[in-house]
Amino acid sequence: GNTARTYQLVTFYLGVELFNQNKIEESMDYFQKSLDFEFDKETYYMTNFYMGECLMAQESYEEAIPFYVKVGKYSPRLKTDLVLANQLGLAYAYFNTQDYAKALAPLKELYQQENNMQKEVWCDATARLGDAYFATKSFANAQSTYQKNLDKGCLYPDYMLMQKGRVSASMNKSEEAKSTFMSVIQRFPQSAYAPDAWYNMALIDFENTKYAASIETFTKLIDQPVASSFVPLALQKRAIAYNNLK
């Protein structure tokens, strides 16, 4: 028993060392060996967590999920930081497989743990929670989550505002959406989302058959000093709008 316990621990620590050197394949070999033994429960669950992390690093999101789930079931007896790191892994694994409904549960738990997490990690998880709410058409929750992220002074406020505009547009709140897109442009003129905001603003008018207004906004986008990938779409839609005005 003692030899096996030592083997379990040694292979785990060697795995961690290799993982920290970014030698993912080799670290997995050691973690697999360690997983043959369950003498030390905490080490066993930490090994499962690391297997999830390795698979995430390899973008094998689907395969990572069962490892995180196993740790989650044992979580009441584990240290808080491991539990949170595991929830984070699970949330991103679901998110990256586009299973947004399943991503919600771990993301909601992380949202409650603001005081136990590094700010940027919490902010990032909160952004993904907003996205998961949006993807599952839980629009009011998406709005309040993006707003909370903005209120906390998180990174990428231009993205949060952009998403708030998209959510309003999905709720058919045209004026609210347009003014949100306008604030992306005014507050963050250099943002990568600015052309996206112009385009979405014009699109709302276009879809509401306000063709003259949409032409004006499409033209502003087309005339931007830095060309964006939205220009071909804007040119196409603007031509249709001109046609519809005749």
PDB file of C-alpha atoms in Angstrom:
ATOM      1  CA  GLY A   1       0.000   0.000   0.000  1.00  0.00           C
ATOM      2  CA  ASN A   2       2.730   2.461   0.952  1.00  0.00           C
ATOM      3  CA  THR A   3       4.709   1.910  -2.223  1.00  0.00           C
ATOM      4  CA  ALA A   4       1.561   2.386  -4.309  1.00  0.00           C
ATOM      5  CA  ARG A   5       0.661   5.565  -2.392  1.00  0.00           C
ATOM      6  CA  THR A   6       4.193   6.917  -2.990  1.00  0.00           C
ATOM      7  CA  TYR A   7       3.894   6.009  -6.696  1.00  0.00           C
ATOM      8  CA  GLN A   8       0.566   7.858  -6.885  1.00  0.00           C
ATOM      9  CA  LEU A   9       2.073  11.014  -5.365  1.00  0.00           C
ATOM     10  CA  VAL A  10       5.379  10.934  -7.257  1.00  0.00           C
ATOM     11  CA  THR A  11       3.736  10.469 -10.663  1.00  0.00           C
ATOM     12  CA  PHE A  12       1.318  13.316  -9.840  1.00  0.00           C
ATOM     13  CA  TYR A  13       4.117  15.731  -8.900  1.00  0.00           C
ATOM     14  CA  LEU A  14       6.153  14.805 -11.984  1.00  0.00           C
ATOM     15  CA  GLY A  15       3.031  15.438 -14.062  1.00  0.00           C
ATOM     16  CA  VAL A  16       2.556  18.890 -12.504  1.00  0.00           C
ATOM     17  CA  GLU A  17       6.188  19.766 -13.119  1.00  0.00           C
ATOM     18  CA  LEU A  18       5.908  18.860 -16.809  1.00  0.00           C
ATOM     19  CA  PHE A  19       2.545  20.629 -17.086  1.00  0.00           C
ATOM     20  CA  ASN A  20       4.124  23.821 -15.734  1.00  0.00           C
ATOM     21  CA  GLN A  21       6.814  23.527 -18.409  1.00  0.00           C
ATOM     22  CA  ASN A  22       4.016  23.281 -20.975  1.00  0.00           C
ATOM     23  CA  LYS A  23       4.941  19.673 -21.831  1.00  0.00           C
ATOM     24  CA  ILE A  24       1.313  18.616 -22.033  1.00  0.00           C
ATOM     25  CA  GLU A  25       1.644  15.197 -23.692  1.00  0.00           C
ATOM     26  CA  GLU A  26       4.340  14.000 -21.263  1.00  0.00           C
ATOM     27  CA  SER A  27       2.508  15.363 -18.223  1.00  0.00           C
ATOM     28  CA  MET A  28      -0.603  13.408 -19.243  1.00  0.00           C
ATOM     29  CA  ASP A  29       1.371  10.153 -19.234  1.00  0.00           C
ATOM     30  CA  TYR A  30       2.251  10.714 -15.575  1.00  0.00           C
ATOM     31  CA  PHE A  31      -1.259  11.835 -14.606  1.00  0.00           C
ATOM     32  CA  GLN A  32      -2.691   8.691 -16.223  1.00  0.00           C
ATOM     33  CA  LYS A  33      -0.285   6.569 -14.148  1.00  0.00           C
ATOM     34  CA  SER A  34      -1.238   8.414 -10.971  1.00  0.00           C
ATOM     35  CA  LEU A  35      -4.961   7.903 -11.685  1.00  0.00           C
ATOM     36  CA  ASP A  36      -4.511   4.132 -11.318  1.00  0.00           C
ATOM     37  CA  PHE A  37      -4.452   4.717  -7.538  1.00  0.00           C
ATOM     38  CA  GLU A  38      -6.834   6.411  -5.149  1.00  0.00           C
ATOM     39  CA  PHE A  39      -4.968   6.048  -1.844  1.00  0.00           C
ATOM     40  CA  ASP A  40      -4.661   9.787  -1.413  1.00  0.00           C
ATOM     41  CA  LYS A  41      -8.104  11.175  -2.243  1.00  0.00           C
ATOM     42  CA  GLU A  42      -7.095  14.807  -2.603  1.00  0.00           C
ATOM     43  CA  THR A  43      -4.243  13.934  -4.969  1.00  0.00           C
ATOM     44  CA  TYR A  44      -6.587  11.717  -6.963  1.00  0.00           C
ATOM     45  CA  TYR A  45      -9.039  14.586  -7.528  1.00  0.00           C
ATOM     46  CA  MET A  46      -6.274  17.090  -8.245  1.00  0.00           C
ATOM     47  CA  THR A  47      -4.972  14.679 -10.877  1.00  0.00           C
ATOM     48  CA  ASN A  48      -8.423  14.550 -12.473  1.00  0.00           C
ATOM     49  CA  PHE A  49      -8.468  18.348 -12.502  1.00  0.00           C
ATOM     50  CA  TYR A  50      -5.068  18.481 -14.214  1.00  0.00           C
ATOM     51  CA  MET A  51      -6.203  15.949 -16.808  1.00  0.00           C
ATOM     52  CA  GLY A  52      -9.053  18.335 -17.598  1.00  0.00           C
ATOM     53  CA  GLU A  53      -6.578  21.210 -17.887  1.00  0.00           C
ATOM     54  CA  CYS A  54      -4.313  19.185 -20.205  1.00  0.00           C
ATOM     55  CA  LEU A  55      -7.198  18.312 -22.492  1.00  0.00           C
ATOM     56  CA  MET A  56      -8.329  21.961 -22.523  1.00  0.00           C
ATOM     57  CA  ALA A  57      -4.793  22.986 -23.535  1.00  0.00           C
ATOM     58  CA  GLN A  58      -5.103  20.545 -26.442  1.00  0.00           C
ATOM     59  CA  GLU A  59      -8.540  21.963 -27.281  1.00  0.00           C
ATOM     60  CA  SER A  60     -10.120  18.549 -26.558  1.00  0.00           C
ATOM     61  CA  TYR A  61     -12.979  20.269 -24.760  1.00  0.00           C
ATOM     62  CA  GLU A  62     -15.446  17.389 -24.962  1.00  0.00           C
ATOM     63  CA  GLU A  63     -12.920  14.962 -23.438  1.00  0.00           C
ATOM     64  CA  ALA A  64     -12.079  17.359 -20.602  1.00  0.00           C
ATOM     65  CA  ILE A  65     -15.657  17.531 -19.287  1.00  0.00           C
ATOM     66  CA  PRO A  66     -15.858  14.139 -17.457  1.00  0.00           C
ATOM     67  CA  PHE A  67     -12.639  14.872 -15.524  1.00  0.00           C
ATOM     68  CA  TYR A  68     -13.979  18.204 -14.260  1.00  0.00           C
ATOM     69  CA  VAL A  69     -17.379  16.658 -13.495  1.00  0.00           C
ATOM     70  CA  LYS A  70     -15.725  13.968 -11.358  1.00  0.00           C
ATOM     71  CA  VAL A  71     -13.883  16.618  -9.303  1.00  0.00           C
ATOM     72  CA  GLY A  72     -17.084  18.657  -8.985  1.00  0.00           C
ATOM     73  CA  LYS A  73     -18.890  15.743  -7.352  1.00  0.00           C
ATOM     74  CA  TYR A  74     -16.223  15.550  -4.663  1.00  0.00           C
ATOM     75  CA  SER A  75     -15.858  19.319  -4.264  1.00  0.00           C
ATOM     76  CA  PRO A  76     -17.311  19.764  -0.736  1.00  0.00           C
ATOM     77  CA  ARG A  77     -14.152  18.153   0.635  1.00  0.00           C
ATOM     78  CA  LEU A  78     -11.642  20.032  -1.521  1.00  0.00           C
ATOM     79  CA  LYS A  79      -9.867  23.378  -1.108  1.00  0.00           C
ATOM     80  CA  THR A  80     -11.741  26.425  -2.392  1.00  0.00           C
ATOM     81  CA  ASP A  81      -9.138  27.422  -4.973  1.00  0.00           C
ATOM     82  CA  LEU A  82      -9.185  23.956  -6.540  1.00  0.00           C
ATOM     83  CA  VAL A  83     -12.991  23.941  -6.578  1.00  0.00           C
ATOM     84  CA  LEU A  84     -13.097  27.346  -8.306  1.00  0.00           C
ATOM     85  CA  ALA A  85     -10.375  26.436 -10.818  1.00  0.00           C
ATOM     86  CA  ASN A  86     -12.298  23.261 -11.584  1.00  0.00           C
ATOM     87  CA  GLN A  87     -15.587  25.143 -12.039  1.00  0.00           C
ATOM     88  CA  LEU A  88     -13.792  27.519 -14.366  1.00  0.00           C
ATOM     89  CA  GLY A  89     -12.423  24.633 -16.434  1.00  0.00           C
ATOM     90  CA  LEU A  90     -15.835  22.987 -16.612  1.00  0.00           C
ATOM     91  CA  ALA A  91     -17.559  26.248 -17.578  1.00  0.00           C
ATOM     92  CA  TYR A  92     -15.098  26.898 -20.410  1.00  0.00           C
ATOM     93  CA  ALA A  93     -15.225  23.282 -21.589  1.00  0.00           C
ATOM     94  CA  TYR A  94     -19.028  23.522 -21.931  1.00  0.00           C
ATOM     95  CA  PHE A  95     -18.765  27.012 -23.406  1.00  0.00           C
ATOM     96  CA  ASN A  96     -16.223  25.926 -26.026  1.00  0.00           C
ATOM     97  CA  THR A  97     -18.396  22.967 -27.059  1.00  0.00           C
ATOM     98  CA  GLN A  98     -21.213  25.533 -27.405  1.00  0.00           C
ATOM     99  CA  ASP A  99     -23.259  23.802 -24.723  1.00  0.00           C
ATOM    100  CA  TYR A 100     -24.281  27.171 -23.275  1.00  0.00           C
ATOM    101  CA  ALA A 101     -27.156  25.786 -21.205  1.00  0.00           C
ATOM    102  CA  LYS A 102     -24.761  23.502 -19.287  1.00  0.00           C
ATOM    103  CA  ALA A 103     -22.139  26.249 -18.990  1.00  0.00           C
ATOM    104  CA  LEU A 104     -24.636  28.361 -17.016  1.00  0.00           C
ATOM    105  CA  ALA A 105     -24.476  26.389 -13.742  1.00  0.00           C
ATOM    106  CA  PRO A 106     -20.700  26.609 -13.143  1.00  0.00           C
ATOM    107  CA  LEU A 107     -20.620  30.202 -14.458  1.00  0.00           C
ATOM    108  CA  LYS A 108     -23.380  31.250 -12.027  1.00  0.00           C
ATOM    109  CA  GLU A 109     -21.442  29.708  -9.138  1.00  0.00           C
ATOM    110  CA  LEU A 110     -18.285  31.582 -10.171  1.00  0.00           C
ATOM    111  CA  TYR A 111     -20.282  34.815 -10.435  1.00  0.00           C
ATOM    112  CA  GLN A 112     -21.093  34.482  -6.716  1.00  0.00           C
ATOM    113  CA  GLN A 113     -17.413  33.992  -5.836  1.00  0.00           C
ATOM    114  CA  GLU A 114     -16.132  37.451  -6.716  1.00  0.00           C
ATOM    115  CA  ASN A 115     -14.316  37.852  -3.381  1.00  0.00           C
ATOM    116  CA  ASN A 116     -12.450  34.545  -3.784  1.00  0.00           C
ATOM    117  CA  MET A 117     -11.198  35.144  -7.323  1.00  0.00           C
ATOM    118  CA  GLN A 118      -8.639  37.322  -9.088  1.00  0.00           C
ATOM    119  CA  LYS A 119     -10.481  40.221 -10.646  1.00  0.00           C
ATOM    120  CA  GLU A 120      -9.581  39.496 -14.281  1.00  0.00           C
ATOM    121  CA  VAL A 121     -10.574  35.831 -13.923  1.00  0.00           C
ATOM    122  CA  TRP A 122     -13.911  36.801 -12.367  1.00  0.00           C
ATOM    123  CA  CYS A 123     -14.455  39.440 -15.059  1.00  0.00           C
ATOM    124  CA  ASP A 124     -13.787  36.945 -17.828  1.00  0.00           C
ATOM    125  CA  ALA A 125     -16.138  34.367 -16.311  1.00  0.00           C
ATOM    126  CA  THR A 126     -18.803  37.072 -15.922  1.00  0.00           C
ATOM    127  CA  ALA A 127     -18.464  38.038 -19.589  1.00  0.00           C
ATOM    128  CA  ARG A 128     -18.945  34.378 -20.535  1.00  0.00           C
ATOM    129  CA  LEU A 129     -21.969  34.178 -18.208  1.00  0.00           C
ATOM    130  CA  GLY A 130     -23.488  37.104 -20.094  1.00  0.00           C
ATOM    131  CA  ASP A 131     -22.743  35.330 -23.382  1.00  0.00           C
ATOM    132  CA  ALA A 132     -24.260  32.059 -22.129  1.00  0.00           C
ATOM    133  CA  TYR A 133     -27.429  33.875 -21.002  1.00  0.00           C
ATOM    134  CA  PHE A 134     -27.588  35.607 -24.395  1.00  0.00           C
ATOM    135  CA  ALA A 135     -27.075  32.321 -26.290  1.00  0.00           C
ATOM    136  CA  THR A 136     -29.874  30.678 -24.279  1.00  0.00           C
ATOM    137  CA  LYS A 137     -32.142  33.706 -24.956  1.00  0.00           C
ATOM    138  CA  SER A 138     -32.242  34.727 -21.307  1.00  0.00           C
ATOM    139  CA  PHE A 139     -32.066  38.355 -22.404  1.00  0.00           C
ATOM    140  CA  ALA A 140     -32.786  40.235 -19.172  1.00  0.00           C
ATOM    141  CA  ASN A 141     -30.147  38.183 -17.319  1.00  0.00           C
ATOM    142  CA  ALA A 142     -27.664  38.792 -20.125  1.00  0.00           C
ATOM    143  CA  GLN A 143     -28.219  42.553 -19.901  1.00  0.00           C
ATOM    144  CA  SER A 144     -27.771  42.715 -16.128  1.00  0.00           C
ATOM    145  CA  THR A 145     -24.665  40.502 -16.254  1.00  0.00           C
ATOM    146  CA  TYR A 146     -22.963  42.643 -18.911  1.00  0.00           C
ATOM    147  CA  GLN A 147     -23.933  45.723 -16.902  1.00  0.00           C
ATOM    148  CA  LYS A 148     -22.441  44.260 -13.718  1.00  0.00           C
ATOM    149  CA  ASN A 149     -19.227  43.637 -15.651  1.00  0.00           C
ATOM    150  CA  LEU A 150     -19.226  47.285 -16.787  1.00  0.00           C
ATOM    151  CA  ASP A 151     -19.962  48.550 -13.259  1.00  0.00           C
ATOM    152  CA  LYS A 152     -16.991  46.602 -11.893  1.00  0.00           C
ATOM    153  CA  GLY A 153     -14.613  48.306 -14.318  1.00  0.00           C
ATOM    154  CA  CYS A 154     -13.630  45.060 -16.017  1.00  0.00           C
ATOM    155  CA  LEU A 155     -11.503  44.890 -19.155  1.00  0.00           C
ATOM    156  CA  TYR A 156     -13.152  45.147 -22.596  1.00  0.00           C
ATOM    157  CA  PRO A 157     -16.048  47.500 -21.749  1.00  0.00           C
ATOM    158  CA  ASP A 158     -16.468  48.029 -25.513  1.00  0.00           C
ATOM    159  CA  TYR A 159     -17.351  44.332 -25.872  1.00  0.00           C
ATOM    160  CA  MET A 160     -19.842  44.482 -22.978  1.00  0.00           C
ATOM    161  CA  LEU A 161     -21.583  47.526 -24.476  1.00  0.00           C
ATOM    162  CA  MET A 162     -21.608  45.919 -27.921  1.00  0.00           C
ATOM    163  CA  GLN A 163     -23.240  42.812 -26.446  1.00  0.00           C
ATOM    164  CA  LYS A 164     -25.802  44.923 -24.573  1.00  0.00           C
ATOM    165  CA  GLY A 165     -26.721  46.505 -27.898  1.00  0.00           C
ATOM    166  CA  ARG A 166     -27.060  43.095 -29.541  1.00  0.00           C
ATOM    167  CA  VAL A 167     -29.288  41.875 -26.704  1.00  0.00           C
ATOM    168  CA  SER A 168     -31.542  44.943 -27.018  1.00  0.00           C
ATOM    169  CA  ALA A 169     -31.745  44.346 -30.767  1.00  0.00           C
ATOM    170  CA  SER A 170     -32.718  40.711 -30.138  1.00  0.00           C
ATOM    171  CA  MET A 171     -35.498  41.983 -27.854  1.00  0.00           C
ATOM    172  CA  ASN A 172     -36.649  44.290 -30.675  1.00  0.00           C
ATOM    173  CA  LYS A 173     -35.834  47.344 -28.552  1.00  0.00           C
ATOM    174  CA  SER A 174     -34.588  49.226 -31.610  1.00  0.00           C
ATOM    175  CA  GLU A 175     -34.014  52.664 -30.124  1.00  0.00           C
ATOM    176  CA  GLU A 176     -32.303  51.284 -27.026  1.00  0.00           C
ATOM    177  CA  ALA A 177     -30.064  49.120 -29.212  1.00  0.00           C
ATOM    178  CA  LYS A 178     -29.162  52.027 -31.507  1.00  0.00           C
ATOM    179  CA  SER A 179     -28.232  54.316 -28.623  1.00  0.00           C
ATOM    180  CA  THR A 180     -26.090  51.556 -27.087  1.00  0.00           C
ATOM    181  CA  PHE A 181     -24.274  51.024 -30.397  1.00  0.00           C
ATOM    182  CA  MET A 182     -23.823  54.793 -30.634  1.00  0.00           C
ATOM    183  CA  SER A 183     -22.194  54.838 -27.199  1.00  0.00           C
ATOM    184  CA  VAL A 184     -19.733  52.132 -28.315  1.00  0.00           C
ATOM    185  CA  ILE A 185     -18.721  54.449 -31.176  1.00  0.00           C
ATOM    186  CA  GLN A 186     -18.561  57.597 -29.034  1.00  0.00           C
ATOM    187  CA  ARG A 187     -16.778  56.089 -26.033  1.00  0.00           C
ATOM    188  CA  PHE A 188     -14.467  53.741 -27.937  1.00  0.00           C
ATOM    189  CA  PRO A 189     -13.854  55.191 -31.420  1.00  0.00           C
ATOM    190  CA  GLN A 190     -10.654  53.121 -31.815  1.00  0.00           C
ATOM    191  CA  SER A 191     -12.332  49.882 -30.736  1.00  0.00           C
ATOM    192  CA  ALA A 192     -12.385  46.883 -33.044  1.00  0.00           C
ATOM    193  CA  TYR A 193     -16.132  46.830 -32.309  1.00  0.00           C
ATOM    194  CA  ALA A 194     -16.782  50.354 -33.641  1.00  0.00           C
ATOM    195  CA  PRO A 195     -17.393  49.256 -37.287  1.00  0.00           C
ATOM    196  CA  ASP A 196     -19.565  46.441 -35.957  1.00  0.00           C
ATOM    197  CA  ALA A 197     -21.577  49.036 -34.009  1.00  0.00           C
ATOM    198  CA  TRP A 198     -22.031  51.275 -37.096  1.00  0.00           C
ATOM    199  CA  TYR A 199     -23.151  48.269 -39.109  1.00  0.00           C
ATOM    200  CA  ASN A 200     -25.618  47.033 -36.490  1.00  0.00           C
ATOM    201  CA  MET A 201     -27.045  50.536 -36.065  1.00  0.00           C
ATOM    202  CA  ALA A 202     -27.633  50.853 -39.806  1.00  0.00           C
ATOM    203  CA  LEU A 203     -29.065  47.342 -39.970  1.00  0.00           C
ATOM    204  CA  ILE A 204     -31.760  48.164 -37.405  1.00  0.00           C
ATOM    205  CA  ASP A 205     -32.997  51.096 -39.543  1.00  0.00           C
ATOM    206  CA  PHE A 206     -32.684  48.978 -42.695  1.00  0.00           C
ATOM    207  CA  GLU A 207     -34.772  46.163 -41.184  1.00  0.00           C
ATOM    208  CA  ASN A 208     -37.345  48.661 -39.930  1.00  0.00           C
ATOM    209  CA  THR A 209     -37.574  49.975 -43.546  1.00  0.00           C
ATOM    210  CA  LYS A 210     -36.070  53.349 -42.514  1.00  0.00           C
ATOM    211  CA  TYR A 211     -33.951  53.292 -45.653  1.00  0.00           C
ATOM    212  CA  ALA A 212     -32.826  56.949 -45.751  1.00  0.00           C
ATOM    213  CA  ALA A 213     -31.521  56.725 -42.162  1.00  0.00           C
ATOM    214  CA  SER A 214     -29.810  53.410 -42.864  1.00  0.00           C
ATOM    215  CA  ILE A 215     -28.083  54.834 -45.978  1.00  0.00           C
ATOM    216  CA  GLU A 216     -26.660  57.655 -43.864  1.00  0.00           C
ATOM    217  CA  THR A 217     -25.216  55.228 -41.286  1.00  0.00           C
ATOM    218  CA  PHE A 218     -23.958  52.704 -43.860  1.00  0.00           C
ATOM    219  CA  THR A 219     -22.164  55.616 -45.571  1.00  0.00           C
ATOM    220  CA  LYS A 220     -20.502  56.638 -42.292  1.00  0.00           C
ATOM    221  CA  LEU A 221     -19.194  53.099 -41.929  1.00  0.00           C
ATOM    222  CA  ILE A 222     -18.007  52.946 -45.547  1.00  0.00           C
ATOM    223  CA  ASP A 223     -16.225  56.309 -45.198  1.00  0.00           C
ATOM    224  CA  GLN A 224     -14.265  55.296 -42.079  1.00  0.00           C
ATOM    225  CA  PRO A 225     -10.503  55.923 -42.515  1.00  0.00           C
ATOM    226  CA  VAL A 226      -9.729  52.336 -41.520  1.00  0.00           C
ATOM    227  CA  ALA A 227     -11.503  49.820 -43.746  1.00  0.00           C
ATOM    228  CA  SER A 228     -13.281  47.005 -41.928  1.00  0.00           C
ATOM    229  CA  SER A 229     -14.667  43.628 -42.939  1.00  0.00           C
ATOM    230  CA  PHE A 230     -18.165  45.159 -42.686  1.00  0.00           C
ATOM    231  CA  VAL A 231     -17.663  47.439 -45.708  1.00  0.00           C
ATOM    232  CA  PRO A 232     -18.659  44.880 -48.413  1.00  0.00           C
ATOM    233  CA  LEU A 233     -21.842  44.066 -46.459  1.00  0.00           C
ATOM    234  CA  ALA A 234     -22.563  47.752 -45.934  1.00  0.00           C
ATOM    235  CA  LEU A 235     -22.116  48.502 -49.663  1.00  0.00           C
ATOM    236  CA  GLN A 236     -24.462  45.673 -50.566  1.00  0.00           C
ATOM    237  CA  LYS A 237     -27.152  46.705 -48.047  1.00  0.00           C
ATOM    238  CA  ARG A 238     -26.808  50.371 -48.973  1.00  0.00           C
ATOM    239  CA  ALA A 239     -27.413  49.536 -52.651  1.00  0.00           C
ATOM    240  CA  ILE A 240     -30.600  47.672 -51.680  1.00  0.00           C
ATOM    241  CA  ALA A 241     -31.697  50.615 -49.514  1.00  0.00           C
ATOM    242  CA  TYR A 242     -31.168  53.079 -52.419  1.00  0.00           C
ATOM    243  CA  ASN A 243     -33.168  50.766 -54.626  1.00  0.00           C
ATOM    244  CA  ASN A 244     -36.005  50.556 -52.114  1.00  0.00           C
ATOM    245  CA  LEU A 245     -36.172  54.329 -51.905  1.00  0.00           C
ATOM    246  CA  LYS A 246     -36.885  54.709 -55.617  1.00  0.00           C
TER     247      LYS A 246
END
